[in-house]
Amino acid sequence: MADSAYHYIEEMYGKELNDKEKYNKSLVVAQYEKCISEGRAHLLTWLVSLIVFSAIAVIAFILYAYRQYKQRAEWKIQREQEKREMEEKMYEEEMHHKEIQLSTMRSYLLKKINIAQRIEKIRGNKKNIVVLTEEDWEEIKMFVDNVEGNFISRLKKRYPKLSDEDIKFMILIRLKMSSKAMGLIYNISEKSIRQKLFVYKSKVGLEGKNSPSLRSFIEAF
């Protein structure tokens, strides 16, 4: 009887210990789950904060980039406008300068046309003696040098020993003046002009039987 009571008490005590152990385990599990839940909540809060911060940073960067782009665009537009205004101003100045040059050139060409007409008149002149002043010669020289690719300058450079009178004679040849017209200018006979043509060959190094005529050489020079 005593053994049965002791055994009963022992079972009751063991059961109570088991219940306490289960209770303690349940408390530990509950506490663990609570910690996990709180940790997840904290992590979620941190993630949300990070996302919000990142979104704000992205928006701020986009706004900054847009402002920079807008400033560059405005600066570019301003520079282009200034460039256009400068180009327009330069164009107007260039047109004004060209108008002055054209006006000067028109006056110059009118004089050259007058000289050319005078030369043509000389070519067809058969009787009268033609007198060309130094001013006429200067205009003829300028006309020939401009129209004939710096003929006089090239001639002087290649044959520096030619005198001014030699150059004048070569100019008339370059203008394809006939011997008769040249005789009228120099007030000598056509035969004398032909003799001068032969003599002048040596001045430009045209010597020998096979050398070209002075006329063909000067016209092709």
mmCIF file of C-alpha atoms in Angstrom:
data_model
loop_
_atom_site.group_PDB
_atom_site.id
_atom_site.type_symbol
_atom_site.label_atom_id
_atom_site.label_comp_id
_atom_site.label_asym_id
_atom_site.label_seq_id
_atom_site.Cartn_x
_atom_site.Cartn_y
_atom_site.Cartn_z
ATOM 1 C CA MET A 1 0.000 0.000 0.000
ATOM 2 C CA ALA A 2 2.827 2.333 0.917
ATOM 3 C CA ASP A 3 4.636 1.406 -2.301
ATOM 4 C CA SER A 4 1.594 2.246 -4.367
ATOM 5 C CA ALA A 5 1.298 5.634 -2.732
ATOM 6 C CA TYR A 6 4.953 6.376 -3.310
ATOM 7 C CA HIS A 7 4.685 5.313 -6.916
ATOM 8 C CA TYR A 8 1.667 7.521 -7.396
ATOM 9 C CA ILE A 9 3.423 10.491 -5.861
ATOM 10 C CA GLU A 10 6.423 9.849 -8.064
ATOM 11 C CA GLU A 11 4.252 9.767 -11.175
ATOM 12 C CA MET A 12 2.524 12.978 -10.180
ATOM 13 C CA TYR A 13 5.851 14.674 -9.552
ATOM 14 C CA GLY A 14 7.255 13.456 -12.863
ATOM 15 C CA LYS A 15 4.173 14.611 -14.691
ATOM 16 C CA GLU A 16 4.462 18.013 -13.092
ATOM 17 C CA LEU A 17 8.093 18.232 -14.129
ATOM 18 C CA ASN A 18 7.188 17.298 -17.688
ATOM 19 C CA ASP A 19 4.460 19.912 -17.754
ATOM 20 C CA LYS A 20 6.869 22.560 -16.468
ATOM 21 C CA GLU A 21 9.465 21.502 -19.034
ATOM 22 C CA LYS A 22 6.914 21.718 -21.843
ATOM 23 C CA TYR A 23 5.796 25.085 -20.568
ATOM 24 C CA ASN A 24 9.360 26.374 -20.446
ATOM 25 C CA LYS A 25 9.996 25.054 -23.936
ATOM 26 C CA SER A 26 6.847 26.741 -25.190
ATOM 27 C CA LEU A 27 8.008 29.984 -23.592
ATOM 28 C CA VAL A 28 11.404 29.660 -25.288
ATOM 29 C CA VAL A 29 9.782 28.917 -28.642
ATOM 30 C CA ALA A 30 7.377 31.820 -28.233
ATOM 31 C CA GLN A 31 10.223 34.135 -27.297
ATOM 32 C CA TYR A 32 12.268 32.920 -30.273
ATOM 33 C CA GLU A 33 9.366 33.418 -32.645
ATOM 34 C CA LYS A 34 8.803 36.851 -31.154
ATOM 35 C CA CYS A 35 12.446 37.722 -31.759
ATOM 36 C CA ILE A 36 12.235 36.422 -35.316
ATOM 37 C CA SER A 37 9.089 38.444 -35.894
ATOM 38 C CA GLU A 38 10.650 41.579 -34.446
ATOM 39 C CA GLY A 39 13.797 40.972 -36.513
ATOM 40 C CA ARG A 40 11.778 40.640 -39.681
ATOM 41 C CA ALA A 41 9.870 43.791 -38.846
ATOM 42 C CA HIS A 42 13.142 45.631 -38.227
ATOM 43 C CA LEU A 43 14.598 44.282 -41.466
ATOM 44 C CA LEU A 44 11.442 45.262 -43.323
ATOM 45 C CA THR A 45 11.607 48.750 -41.838
ATOM 46 C CA TRP A 46 15.264 49.014 -42.855
ATOM 47 C CA LEU A 47 14.490 47.819 -46.382
ATOM 48 C CA VAL A 48 11.611 50.281 -46.733
ATOM 49 C CA SER A 49 13.849 53.094 -45.473
ATOM 50 C CA LEU A 50 16.569 52.079 -47.928
ATOM 51 C CA ILE A 51 14.093 51.991 -50.823
ATOM 52 C CA VAL A 52 12.673 55.397 -49.882
ATOM 53 C CA PHE A 53 16.165 56.871 -49.528
ATOM 54 C CA SER A 54 17.239 55.366 -52.858
ATOM 55 C CA ALA A 55 14.110 56.729 -54.544
ATOM 56 C CA ILE A 56 14.794 60.185 -53.111
ATOM 57 C CA ALA A 57 18.431 59.976 -54.258
ATOM 58 C CA VAL A 58 17.381 58.904 -57.760
ATOM 59 C CA ILE A 59 14.800 61.704 -57.976
ATOM 60 C CA ALA A 60 17.380 64.213 -56.723
ATOM 61 C CA PHE A 61 19.911 62.988 -59.298
ATOM 62 C CA ILE A 62 17.317 63.182 -62.083
ATOM 63 C CA LEU A 63 16.402 66.738 -61.056
ATOM 64 C CA TYR A 64 20.089 67.702 -60.894
ATOM 65 C CA ALA A 65 20.797 66.117 -64.278
ATOM 66 C CA TYR A 66 17.763 67.868 -65.781
ATOM 67 C CA ARG A 67 18.860 71.231 -64.405
ATOM 68 C CA GLN A 68 22.372 70.678 -65.753
ATOM 69 C CA TYR A 69 20.957 69.678 -69.135
ATOM 70 C CA LYS A 70 18.663 72.703 -69.139
ATOM 71 C CA GLN A 71 21.551 75.028 -68.248
ATOM 72 C CA ARG A 72 23.749 73.517 -70.959
ATOM 73 C CA ALA A 73 20.895 73.774 -73.465
ATOM 74 C CA GLU A 74 20.275 77.420 -72.544
ATOM 75 C CA TRP A 75 24.030 78.133 -72.705
ATOM 76 C CA LYS A 76 24.253 76.415 -76.092
ATOM 77 C CA ILE A 77 21.261 78.381 -77.408
ATOM 78 C CA GLN A 78 22.811 81.600 -76.124
ATOM 79 C CA ARG A 79 26.173 80.785 -77.703
ATOM 80 C CA GLU A 80 24.507 79.887 -81.006
ATOM 81 C CA GLN A 81 22.540 83.124 -80.919
ATOM 82 C CA GLU A 82 25.698 85.107 -80.184
ATOM 83 C CA LYS A 83 27.470 83.205 -82.962
ATOM 84 C CA ARG A 84 24.639 83.970 -85.407
ATOM 85 C CA GLU A 85 24.675 87.630 -84.419
ATOM 86 C CA MET A 86 28.457 87.743 -84.858
ATOM 87 C CA GLU A 87 28.233 85.942 -88.215
ATOM 88 C CA GLU A 88 25.493 88.321 -89.349
ATOM 89 C CA LYS A 89 27.603 91.284 -88.274
ATOM 90 C CA MET A 90 30.679 89.879 -90.016
ATOM 91 C CA TYR A 91 28.571 89.117 -93.101
ATOM 92 C CA GLU A 92 27.245 92.680 -93.167
ATOM 93 C CA GLU A 93 30.770 94.053 -92.749
ATOM 94 C CA GLU A 94 32.037 91.684 -95.436
ATOM 95 C CA MET A 95 29.233 92.718 -97.792
ATOM 96 C CA HIS A 96 29.999 96.358 -97.082
ATOM 97 C CA HIS A 97 33.689 95.736 -97.721
ATOM 98 C CA LYS A 98 32.897 93.786 -100.892
ATOM 99 C CA GLU A 99 30.633 96.587 -102.063
ATOM 100 C CA ILE A 100 33.521 99.008 -101.648
ATOM 101 C CA GLN A 101 35.818 96.586 -103.500
ATOM 102 C CA LEU A 102 33.245 96.086 -106.246
ATOM 103 C CA SER A 103 32.777 99.812 -106.562
ATOM 104 C CA THR A 104 36.544 100.246 -106.819
ATOM 105 C CA MET A 105 36.789 97.332 -109.238
ATOM 106 C CA ARG A 106 33.975 98.747 -111.380
ATOM 107 C CA SER A 107 35.839 102.022 -111.641
ATOM 108 C CA TYR A 108 39.033 100.113 -112.382
ATOM 109 C CA LEU A 109 37.374 97.938 -115.025
ATOM 110 C CA LEU A 110 35.825 100.970 -116.679
ATOM 111 C CA LYS A 111 39.310 102.378 -117.024
ATOM 112 C CA LYS A 112 40.614 99.042 -118.280
ATOM 113 C CA ILE A 113 37.802 98.807 -120.801
ATOM 114 C CA ASN A 114 38.720 102.247 -121.970
ATOM 115 C CA ILE A 115 42.342 101.111 -122.312
ATOM 116 C CA ALA A 116 41.258 97.945 -124.112
ATOM 117 C CA GLN A 117 39.124 99.991 -126.488
ATOM 118 C CA ARG A 118 42.047 102.284 -127.044
ATOM 119 C CA ILE A 119 44.250 99.280 -127.800
ATOM 120 C CA GLU A 120 41.709 97.985 -130.284
ATOM 121 C CA LYS A 121 41.637 101.426 -131.845
ATOM 122 C CA ILE A 122 45.416 101.282 -132.097
ATOM 123 C CA ARG A 123 45.265 97.888 -133.778
ATOM 124 C CA GLY A 124 42.994 99.231 -136.497
ATOM 125 C CA ASN A 125 44.797 102.514 -136.899
ATOM 126 C CA LYS A 126 46.551 102.744 -140.250
ATOM 127 C CA LYS A 127 47.513 106.380 -140.639
ATOM 128 C CA ASN A 128 47.719 108.375 -137.444
ATOM 129 C CA ILE A 129 50.595 108.267 -135.003
ATOM 130 C CA VAL A 130 49.476 107.082 -131.582
ATOM 131 C CA VAL A 131 51.015 108.734 -128.556
ATOM 132 C CA LEU A 132 50.804 106.877 -125.249
ATOM 133 C CA THR A 133 51.573 108.872 -122.113
ATOM 134 C CA GLU A 134 53.296 107.416 -119.051
ATOM 135 C CA GLU A 135 49.898 107.292 -117.366
ATOM 136 C CA ASP A 136 48.582 105.262 -120.302
ATOM 137 C CA TRP A 137 51.523 102.901 -120.012
ATOM 138 C CA GLU A 138 50.982 102.443 -116.272
ATOM 139 C CA GLU A 139 47.338 101.563 -116.884
ATOM 140 C CA ILE A 140 48.285 99.173 -119.676
ATOM 141 C CA LYS A 141 50.888 97.522 -117.436
ATOM 142 C CA MET A 142 48.379 97.095 -114.645
ATOM 143 C CA PHE A 143 45.787 95.750 -117.051
ATOM 144 C CA VAL A 144 48.189 93.230 -118.599
ATOM 145 C CA ASP A 145 49.587 92.099 -115.238
ATOM 146 C CA ASN A 146 46.084 91.472 -113.870
ATOM 147 C CA VAL A 147 44.575 89.875 -116.944
ATOM 148 C CA GLU A 148 47.632 87.911 -118.092
ATOM 149 C CA GLY A 149 48.579 86.265 -114.794
ATOM 150 C CA ASN A 150 51.269 88.693 -113.561
ATOM 151 C CA PHE A 151 52.951 88.643 -116.952
ATOM 152 C CA ILE A 152 55.165 91.646 -116.252
ATOM 153 C CA SER A 153 56.192 90.433 -112.802
ATOM 154 C CA ARG A 154 57.103 87.009 -114.148
ATOM 155 C CA LEU A 155 58.978 88.521 -117.079
ATOM 156 C CA LYS A 156 61.031 90.804 -114.812
ATOM 157 C CA LYS A 157 61.801 87.947 -112.446
ATOM 158 C CA ARG A 158 63.034 85.688 -115.229
ATOM 159 C CA TYR A 159 64.848 88.402 -117.192
ATOM 160 C CA PRO A 160 65.921 91.038 -114.627
ATOM 161 C CA LYS A 161 68.179 92.825 -117.149
ATOM 162 C CA LEU A 162 65.229 93.952 -119.291
ATOM 163 C CA SER A 163 64.778 97.723 -119.198
ATOM 164 C CA ASP A 164 61.453 99.498 -118.817
ATOM 165 C CA GLU A 165 61.409 100.201 -122.562
ATOM 166 C CA ASP A 166 62.068 96.506 -123.225
ATOM 167 C CA ILE A 167 59.106 95.609 -121.001
ATOM 168 C CA LYS A 168 56.846 98.023 -122.893
ATOM 169 C CA PHE A 169 57.845 96.419 -126.181
ATOM 170 C CA MET A 170 57.132 92.942 -124.765
ATOM 171 C CA ILE A 171 53.734 94.143 -123.500
ATOM 172 C CA LEU A 172 52.688 95.199 -126.994
ATOM 173 C CA ILE A 173 53.741 91.780 -128.296
ATOM 174 C CA ARG A 174 51.743 90.104 -125.513
ATOM 175 C CA LEU A 175 48.721 92.151 -126.592
ATOM 176 C CA LYS A 176 49.235 90.746 -130.102
ATOM 177 C CA MET A 177 49.707 94.169 -131.601
ATOM 178 C CA SER A 178 50.599 94.067 -135.282
ATOM 179 C CA SER A 179 53.970 95.340 -136.493
ATOM 180 C CA LYS A 180 52.145 98.139 -138.274
ATOM 181 C CA ALA A 181 50.349 99.257 -135.093
ATOM 182 C CA MET A 182 53.587 99.038 -133.132
ATOM 183 C CA GLY A 183 55.260 101.167 -135.798
ATOM 184 C CA LEU A 184 52.591 103.821 -135.230
ATOM 185 C CA ILE A 185 53.249 103.770 -131.491
ATOM 186 C CA TYR A 186 57.023 104.011 -131.899
ATOM 187 C CA ASN A 187 56.761 106.273 -134.945
ATOM 188 C CA ILE A 188 58.984 103.965 -136.999
ATOM 189 C CA SER A 189 58.427 101.813 -140.055
ATOM 190 C CA GLU A 190 57.009 98.318 -139.989
ATOM 191 C CA LYS A 191 60.373 97.040 -141.244
ATOM 192 C CA SER A 192 62.125 98.618 -138.278
ATOM 193 C CA ILE A 193 59.693 96.862 -135.936
ATOM 194 C CA ARG A 194 60.541 93.510 -137.531
ATOM 195 C CA GLN A 195 64.232 94.267 -137.019
ATOM 196 C CA LYS A 196 63.554 95.093 -133.359
ATOM 197 C CA LEU A 197 61.721 91.774 -132.989
ATOM 198 C CA PHE A 198 64.791 89.949 -134.252
ATOM 199 C CA VAL A 199 67.186 91.937 -132.033
ATOM 200 C CA TYR A 200 65.021 91.421 -128.927
ATOM 201 C CA LYS A 201 65.245 87.631 -129.280
ATOM 202 C CA SER A 202 68.738 87.647 -127.802
ATOM 203 C CA LYS A 203 67.489 89.592 -124.759
ATOM 204 C CA VAL A 204 65.345 86.613 -123.734
ATOM 205 C CA GLY A 205 67.866 83.974 -124.778
ATOM 206 C CA LEU A 206 66.244 82.967 -128.088
ATOM 207 C CA GLU A 207 69.277 82.153 -130.185
ATOM 208 C CA GLY A 208 69.897 79.657 -132.959
ATOM 209 C CA LYS A 209 68.079 78.718 -136.143
ATOM 210 C CA ASN A 210 65.587 76.441 -134.404
ATOM 211 C CA SER A 211 64.578 78.956 -131.741
ATOM 212 C CA PRO A 212 60.937 80.157 -131.803
ATOM 213 C CA SER A 213 60.008 83.664 -132.876
ATOM 214 C CA LEU A 214 59.850 86.372 -130.248
ATOM 215 C CA ARG A 215 56.098 86.756 -130.795
ATOM 216 C CA SER A 216 55.291 83.071 -130.241
ATOM 217 C CA PHE A 217 57.575 82.954 -127.185
ATOM 218 C CA ILE A 218 56.105 86.055 -125.509
ATOM 219 C CA GLU A 219 52.516 85.100 -126.317
ATOM 220 C CA ALA A 220 53.072 81.675 -124.724
ATOM 221 C CA PHE A 221 55.147 82.962 -121.779
#
